């Protein structure tokens, strides 16, 4: 069977900025026969995420992420429909997902590696299982619950950097649902800031490319910052940390501003900021959602309930066609999208 697939064409280098040409679309084939325990799936949606930048290097810098190999098919979160099954628990027509879905139009996969999906849980919006009701939503919810120490009625202020991105746009809303009294987002355009406030219920949003971020933070968070959901690192995070309260908490989710630099993860703080962190007893612990998979089922159900009730607003940037996945990746790394970046291959 002839398929299309996307392989890693070249590496940007540890300090390089990814470009669309780092990926290559090519034609390939898969076997016609499905063996016992396997299924043949048609790919419907693929997820493009910032962490994948690390997988473009020969060494990801992480013990839980494997690097993509040159001229080999890339992979990540994906959703598809079963077209033929030799697996006891999967039937033709079932929708399934995996964290290691190959970037190709169809594939033969081990049925045990797949999770069956229930479209009704997300009002039929299957792509949500890659975002708000998937690993992205889990990262936001469990990050806040496990590292944010949010308590209803405690009058806490949360700041979210990268707030218009896939995880940040959910984290601010979940912070509110979990009990924060004030939520402020930091994003890179006026349009993004407007969406955060008008659509997603943030109290305020700062365009970090305009004006004095530290001054705006002082005005918008007069009582200081109690919880910081950190997606970006770098200067923005240093500015937020300098205004955090005693015994406050950083949820160390991502450091996208540092992903094109050859630095350890999490990147060390500048000495003056590290001094503030220690003096104010600010927690800053690495958060990895995969360490909390025992809470996955209950957490996904909570996310789906909020989606069904309209309490969790979802934004997606959908790009049609496997051929455009490289350009979509480049755009995401440049901060060009709002919400989750999804590649649709269903049409």
GROMACS .gro file of C-alpha atoms in nm:
model
  347
    1UNK     CA    1   0.000   0.000   0.000
    2UNK     CA    2   0.142   0.339  -0.104
    3UNK     CA    3   0.147   0.614   0.159
    4UNK     CA    4   0.301   0.955   0.218
    5UNK     CA    5   0.523   1.021   0.515
    6UNK     CA    6   0.737   1.300   0.662
    7UNK     CA    7   1.095   1.231   0.763
    8UNK     CA    8   1.361   1.440   0.933
    9UNK     CA    9   1.558   1.585   0.644
   10UNK     CA   10   1.822   1.777   0.841
   11UNK     CA   11   1.896   1.899   1.192
   12UNK     CA   12   1.887   2.273   1.269
   13UNK     CA   13   2.178   2.234   1.511
   14UNK     CA   14   2.157   2.278   1.886
   15UNK     CA   15   2.147   2.657   1.858
   16UNK     CA   16   1.967   2.680   1.525
   17UNK     CA   17   1.613   2.788   1.448
   18UNK     CA   18   1.402   2.513   1.285
   19UNK     CA   19   1.278   2.572   0.931
   20UNK     CA   20   1.029   2.386   0.714
   21UNK     CA   21   1.314   2.239   0.509
   22UNK     CA   22   1.430   2.036   0.811
   23UNK     CA   23   1.148   1.799   0.713
   24UNK     CA   24   1.089   1.613   0.388
   25UNK     CA   25   0.770   1.464   0.242
   26UNK     CA   26   0.822   1.138   0.060
   27UNK     CA   27   0.631   0.842  -0.076
   28UNK     CA   28   0.665   0.504   0.091
   29UNK     CA   29   0.477   0.177   0.133
   30UNK     CA   30   0.331  -0.031   0.414
   31UNK     CA   31   0.252  -0.402   0.410
   32UNK     CA   32  -0.079  -0.516   0.265
   33UNK     CA   33  -0.127  -0.780   0.534
   34UNK     CA   34  -0.210  -0.704   0.897
   35UNK     CA   35  -0.055  -0.950   1.142
   36UNK     CA   36  -0.204  -1.082   1.466
   37UNK     CA   37  -0.226  -0.806   1.727
   38UNK     CA   38  -0.190  -0.531   1.469
   39UNK     CA   39  -0.426  -0.277   1.313
   40UNK     CA   40  -0.409  -0.070   0.996
   41UNK     CA   41  -0.505   0.289   1.064
   42UNK     CA   42  -0.576   0.595   0.856
   43UNK     CA   43  -0.428   0.907   1.009
   44UNK     CA   44  -0.673   1.188   1.081
   45UNK     CA   45  -0.484   1.436   1.301
   46UNK     CA   46  -0.125   1.495   1.410
   47UNK     CA   47  -0.004   1.718   1.691
   48UNK     CA   48   0.286   1.962   1.654
   49UNK     CA   49   0.439   2.063   1.987
   50UNK     CA   50   0.731   2.274   2.115
   51UNK     CA   51   0.899   1.980   2.292
   52UNK     CA   52   0.965   1.829   1.948
   53UNK     CA   53   1.240   2.087   1.897
   54UNK     CA   54   1.454   1.881   2.135
   55UNK     CA   55   1.392   1.569   1.925
   56UNK     CA   56   1.552   1.740   1.624
   57UNK     CA   57   1.892   1.727   1.799
   58UNK     CA   58   2.118   1.423   1.804
   59UNK     CA   59   2.089   1.436   2.183
   60UNK     CA   60   1.752   1.551   2.320
   61UNK     CA   61   1.902   1.637   2.658
   62UNK     CA   62   1.634   1.425   2.820
   63UNK     CA   63   1.619   1.064   2.929
   64UNK     CA   64   1.252   1.027   2.831
   65UNK     CA   65   1.268   1.174   2.478
   66UNK     CA   66   1.429   0.988   2.189
   67UNK     CA   67   1.582   1.191   1.903
   68UNK     CA   68   1.436   1.167   1.556
   69UNK     CA   69   1.676   1.000   1.315
   70UNK     CA   70   1.774   1.152   0.980
   71UNK     CA   71   1.570   1.016   0.687
   72UNK     CA   72   1.346   0.828   0.930
   73UNK     CA   73   0.978   0.905   0.982
   74UNK     CA   74   0.902   1.156   1.260
   75UNK     CA   75   0.637   1.080   1.521
   76UNK     CA   76   0.434   1.235   1.800
   77UNK     CA   77   0.077   1.259   1.921
   78UNK     CA   78  -0.173   1.139   1.662
   79UNK     CA   79  -0.528   1.023   1.605
   80UNK     CA   80  -0.663   0.788   1.342
   81UNK     CA   81  -0.939   0.548   1.253
   82UNK     CA   82  -0.900   0.171   1.235
   83UNK     CA   83  -0.950   0.039   0.880
   84UNK     CA   84  -0.851  -0.324   0.945
   85UNK     CA   85  -0.793  -0.504   1.273
   86UNK     CA   86  -0.632  -0.822   1.395
   87UNK     CA   87  -0.646  -0.702   1.756
   88UNK     CA   88  -0.895  -0.845   2.003
   89UNK     CA   89  -0.999  -0.509   2.151
   90UNK     CA   90  -1.009  -0.291   1.838
   91UNK     CA   91  -1.255  -0.304   1.549
   92UNK     CA   92  -1.289  -0.135   1.213
   93UNK     CA   93  -1.421   0.217   1.264
   94UNK     CA   94  -1.273   0.267   1.612
   95UNK     CA   95  -1.096   0.597   1.674
   96UNK     CA   96  -0.757   0.555   1.841
   97UNK     CA   97  -0.464   0.765   1.960
   98UNK     CA   98  -0.099   0.727   2.052
   99UNK     CA   99   0.190   0.945   2.177
  100UNK     CA  100   0.416   0.788   1.912
  101UNK     CA  101   0.203   0.813   1.600
  102UNK     CA  102   0.414   0.816   1.280
  103UNK     CA  103   0.384   1.122   1.059
  104UNK     CA  104   0.234   0.937   0.766
  105UNK     CA  105  -0.105   0.906   0.600
  106UNK     CA  106  -0.160   0.544   0.705
  107UNK     CA  107   0.025   0.290   0.918
  108UNK     CA  108   0.021  -0.060   1.060
  109UNK     CA  109   0.054  -0.034   1.437
  110UNK     CA  110   0.062  -0.263   1.738
  111UNK     CA  111  -0.290  -0.254   1.881
  112UNK     CA  112  -0.160  -0.263   2.238
  113UNK     CA  113   0.012   0.072   2.180
  114UNK     CA  114  -0.317   0.245   2.102
  115UNK     CA  115  -0.583   0.398   2.323
  116UNK     CA  116  -0.946   0.384   2.210
  117UNK     CA  117  -1.126   0.718   2.204
  118UNK     CA  118  -1.486   0.810   2.282
  119UNK     CA  119  -1.576   1.106   2.054
  120UNK     CA  120  -1.888   1.191   2.258
  121UNK     CA  121  -1.667   1.302   2.548
  122UNK     CA  122  -1.549   1.600   2.343
  123UNK     CA  123  -1.873   1.666   2.153
  124UNK     CA  124  -1.730   1.489   1.849
  125UNK     CA  125  -1.424   1.714   1.821
  126UNK     CA  126  -1.167   1.436   1.794
  127UNK     CA  127  -0.870   1.671   1.764
  128UNK     CA  128  -0.937   1.787   2.122
  129UNK     CA  129  -0.787   1.456   2.237
  130UNK     CA  130  -0.451   1.592   2.119
  131UNK     CA  131  -0.500   1.917   2.306
  132UNK     CA  132  -0.748   2.020   2.571
  133UNK     CA  133  -0.855   1.661   2.648
  134UNK     CA  134  -0.513   1.511   2.579
  135UNK     CA  135  -0.156   1.548   2.697
  136UNK     CA  136  -0.171   1.928   2.668
  137UNK     CA  137  -0.474   1.960   2.893
  138UNK     CA  138  -0.330   1.703   3.132
  139UNK     CA  139  -0.009   1.904   3.155
  140UNK     CA  140  -0.201   2.219   3.244
  141UNK     CA  141  -0.436   2.053   3.494
  142UNK     CA  142  -0.187   1.826   3.669
  143UNK     CA  143   0.081   2.094   3.666
  144UNK     CA  144  -0.149   2.327   3.854
  145UNK     CA  145  -0.272   2.058   4.092
  146UNK     CA  146   0.066   1.899   4.164
  147UNK     CA  147   0.298   2.202   4.159
  148UNK     CA  148   0.078   2.512   4.181
  149UNK     CA  149  -0.069   2.459   4.529
  150UNK     CA  150  -0.382   2.649   4.432
  151UNK     CA  151  -0.643   2.670   4.706
  152UNK     CA  152  -0.997   2.805   4.657
  153UNK     CA  153  -1.059   3.113   4.864
  154UNK     CA  154  -0.689   3.188   4.916
  155UNK     CA  155  -0.703   3.500   4.695
  156UNK     CA  156  -0.413   3.383   4.478
  157UNK     CA  157  -0.288   3.556   4.164
  158UNK     CA  158  -0.161   3.342   3.877
  159UNK     CA  159   0.055   3.461   3.588
  160UNK     CA  160   0.089   3.250   3.271
  161UNK     CA  161   0.363   3.306   3.013
  162UNK     CA  162   0.315   3.177   2.662
  163UNK     CA  163  -0.048   3.227   2.754
  164UNK     CA  164  -0.191   3.208   2.403
  165UNK     CA  165  -0.022   2.877   2.330
  166UNK     CA  166  -0.172   2.530   2.354
  167UNK     CA  167  -0.090   2.475   2.721
  168UNK     CA  168  -0.093   2.833   2.844
  169UNK     CA  169  -0.439   2.913   2.712
  170UNK     CA  170  -0.575   2.616   2.908
  171UNK     CA  171  -0.364   2.674   3.218
  172UNK     CA  172  -0.505   3.020   3.282
  173UNK     CA  173  -0.862   2.895   3.257
  174UNK     CA  174  -0.789   2.591   3.476
  175UNK     CA  175  -0.618   2.813   3.733
  176UNK     CA  176  -0.942   3.006   3.760
  177UNK     CA  177  -1.152   2.688   3.780
  178UNK     CA  178  -0.925   2.551   4.052
  179UNK     CA  179  -0.963   2.864   4.266
  180UNK     CA  180  -0.729   3.148   4.162
  181UNK     CA  181  -0.894   3.485   4.212
  182UNK     CA  182  -0.690   3.664   3.945
  183UNK     CA  183  -0.525   3.536   3.626
  184UNK     CA  184  -0.291   3.742   3.406
  185UNK     CA  185  -0.148   3.619   3.077
  186UNK     CA  186   0.164   3.719   2.885
  187UNK     CA  187   0.159   3.682   2.505
  188UNK     CA  188   0.321   3.830   2.195
  189UNK     CA  189   0.049   4.017   2.004
  190UNK     CA  190  -0.247   4.241   2.080
  191UNK     CA  191  -0.474   3.989   1.907
  192UNK     CA  192  -0.362   3.711   2.140
  193UNK     CA  193  -0.403   3.931   2.445
  194UNK     CA  194  -0.754   4.025   2.334
  195UNK     CA  195  -0.853   3.660   2.290
  196UNK     CA  196  -0.719   3.572   2.635
  197UNK     CA  197  -0.931   3.837   2.803
  198UNK     CA  198  -1.247   3.840   2.592
  199UNK     CA  199  -1.275   3.470   2.511
  200UNK     CA  200  -1.084   3.276   2.775
  201UNK     CA  201  -1.165   3.473   3.088
  202UNK     CA  202  -0.820   3.604   3.182
  203UNK     CA  203  -0.846   3.919   3.393
  204UNK     CA  204  -0.574   4.088   3.191
  205UNK     CA  205  -0.301   4.016   2.937
  206UNK     CA  206   0.035   4.177   2.864
  207UNK     CA  207   0.189   4.205   2.519
  208UNK     CA  208   0.554   4.152   2.611
  209UNK     CA  209   0.664   4.315   2.286
  210UNK     CA  210   0.509   4.645   2.393
  211UNK     CA  211   0.594   4.862   2.689
  212UNK     CA  212   0.755   4.779   3.022
  213UNK     CA  213   0.653   4.426   3.125
  214UNK     CA  214   0.772   4.469   3.485
  215UNK     CA  215   0.574   4.791   3.523
  216UNK     CA  216   0.259   4.635   3.374
  217UNK     CA  217   0.293   4.334   3.604
  218UNK     CA  218   0.314   4.559   3.909
  219UNK     CA  219  -0.002   4.739   3.799
  220UNK     CA  220  -0.197   4.423   3.712
  221UNK     CA  221  -0.077   4.215   4.009
  222UNK     CA  222  -0.069   4.471   4.293
  223UNK     CA  223  -0.059   4.194   4.554
  224UNK     CA  224   0.230   4.017   4.385
  225UNK     CA  225   0.231   3.679   4.210
  226UNK     CA  226   0.147   3.357   4.396
  227UNK     CA  227   0.154   3.104   4.111
  228UNK     CA  228   0.353   3.129   3.789
  229UNK     CA  229   0.282   2.886   3.504
  230UNK     CA  230   0.608   2.911   3.313
  231UNK     CA  231   0.606   2.811   2.947
  232UNK     CA  232   0.887   3.030   2.816
  233UNK     CA  233   1.179   3.088   3.055
  234UNK     CA  234   1.434   3.359   2.980
  235UNK     CA  235   1.388   3.730   3.045
  236UNK     CA  236   1.009   3.708   3.076
  237UNK     CA  237   1.033   3.451   3.354
  238UNK     CA  238   1.305   3.647   3.532
  239UNK     CA  239   1.072   3.949   3.534
  240UNK     CA  240   0.781   3.748   3.677
  241UNK     CA  241   0.991   3.573   3.940
  242UNK     CA  242   1.118   3.908   4.067
  243UNK     CA  243   0.757   3.996   4.157
  244UNK     CA  244   0.660   3.666   4.320
  245UNK     CA  245   0.552   3.648   4.682
  246UNK     CA  246   0.701   3.463   4.975
  247UNK     CA  247   0.629   3.087   4.959
  248UNK     CA  248   0.493   3.112   4.605
  249UNK     CA  249   0.517   2.848   4.335
  250UNK     CA  250   0.652   2.816   3.980
  251UNK     CA  251   0.500   2.545   3.760
  252UNK     CA  252   0.794   2.468   3.534
  253UNK     CA  253   0.610   2.349   3.225
  254UNK     CA  254   0.830   2.461   2.935
  255UNK     CA  255   1.113   2.694   2.837
  256UNK     CA  256   1.044   2.758   2.470
  257UNK     CA  257   1.265   3.069   2.460
  258UNK     CA  258   1.561   2.842   2.542
  259UNK     CA  259   1.491   2.548   2.310
  260UNK     CA  260   1.717   2.678   2.032
  261UNK     CA  261   2.007   2.721   2.278
  262UNK     CA  262   2.254   2.463   2.400
  263UNK     CA  263   2.168   2.492   2.771
  264UNK     CA  264   2.065   2.232   3.030
  265UNK     CA  265   1.701   2.179   3.116
  266UNK     CA  266   1.570   2.340   3.320
  267UNK     CA  267   1.798   2.633   3.239
  268UNK     CA  268   1.970   2.786   3.544
  269UNK     CA  269   1.841   3.120   3.666
  270UNK     CA  270   2.062   3.430   3.664
  271UNK     CA  271   2.232   3.475   4.005
  272UNK     CA  272   2.016   3.771   4.112
  273UNK     CA  273   1.693   3.587   4.023
  274UNK     CA  274   1.813   3.267   4.189
  275UNK     CA  275   1.880   3.472   4.503
  276UNK     CA  276   1.522   3.601   4.499
  277UNK     CA  277   1.391   3.248   4.450
  278UNK     CA  278   1.582   3.117   4.750
  279UNK     CA  279   1.516   3.414   4.980
  280UNK     CA  280   1.141   3.401   4.913
  281UNK     CA  281   1.125   3.020   4.927
  282UNK     CA  282   0.976   3.000   4.577
  283UNK     CA  283   0.939   2.642   4.458
  284UNK     CA  284   1.071   2.573   4.106
  285UNK     CA  285   1.060   2.201   4.041
  286UNK     CA  286   1.072   2.032   3.705
  287UNK     CA  287   0.726   1.907   3.606
  288UNK     CA  288   0.682   1.606   3.380
  289UNK     CA  289   0.323   1.501   3.321
  290UNK     CA  290   0.427   1.144   3.234
  291UNK     CA  291   0.511   1.096   3.603
  292UNK     CA  292   0.142   1.133   3.689
  293UNK     CA  293  -0.021   0.894   3.445
  294UNK     CA  294  -0.197   0.715   3.733
  295UNK     CA  295  -0.420   1.024   3.741
  296UNK     CA  296  -0.473   1.037   3.365
  297UNK     CA  297  -0.820   0.881   3.340
  298UNK     CA  298  -0.984   1.090   3.611
  299UNK     CA  299  -0.813   1.407   3.485
  300UNK     CA  300  -0.921   1.354   3.123
  301UNK     CA  301  -1.279   1.305   3.240
  302UNK     CA  302  -1.257   1.632   3.435
  303UNK     CA  303  -1.126   1.815   3.128
  304UNK     CA  304  -1.399   1.667   2.910
  305UNK     CA  305  -1.665   1.770   3.160
  306UNK     CA  306  -1.541   2.129   3.158
  307UNK     CA  307  -1.540   2.127   2.776
  308UNK     CA  308  -1.896   1.993   2.761
  309UNK     CA  309  -2.011   2.253   3.015
  310UNK     CA  310  -1.846   2.534   2.820
  311UNK     CA  311  -1.617   2.618   3.112
  312UNK     CA  312  -1.300   2.541   2.916
  313UNK     CA  313  -1.267   2.730   2.589
  314UNK     CA  314  -1.053   2.561   2.326
  315UNK     CA  315  -0.855   2.725   2.047
  316UNK     CA  316  -0.685   2.531   1.768
  317UNK     CA  317  -0.472   2.638   1.475
  318UNK     CA  318  -0.552   2.373   1.214
  319UNK     CA  319  -0.329   2.324   0.909
  320UNK     CA  320  -0.454   2.100   0.629
  321UNK     CA  321  -0.228   1.841   0.473
  322UNK     CA  322   0.075   1.638   0.571
  323UNK     CA  323   0.288   1.834   0.322
  324UNK     CA  324   0.249   2.146   0.538
  325UNK     CA  325   0.367   1.999   0.867
  326UNK     CA  326   0.719   2.143   0.837
  327UNK     CA  327   0.588   2.495   0.779
  328UNK     CA  328   0.344   2.450   1.068
  329UNK     CA  329   0.630   2.347   1.296
  330UNK     CA  330   0.833   2.651   1.194
  331UNK     CA  331   0.536   2.881   1.254
  332UNK     CA  332   0.471   2.733   1.599
  333UNK     CA  333   0.834   2.777   1.705
  334UNK     CA  334   0.812   3.141   1.593
  335UNK     CA  335   0.502   3.194   1.808
  336UNK     CA  336   0.271   3.230   1.512
  337UNK     CA  337  -0.021   3.017   1.626
  338UNK     CA  338  -0.298   3.053   1.881
  339UNK     CA  339  -0.384   2.749   2.088
  340UNK     CA  340  -0.300   2.396   1.983
  341UNK     CA  341  -0.125   2.336   1.650
  342UNK     CA  342  -0.304   2.052   1.468
  343UNK     CA  343  -0.233   1.896   1.129
  344UNK     CA  344  -0.547   1.760   0.965
  345UNK     CA  345  -0.500   1.476   0.716
  346UNK     CA  346  -0.863   1.368   0.695
  347UNK     CA  347  -0.944   1.552   0.374
   0.00000   0.00000   0.00000
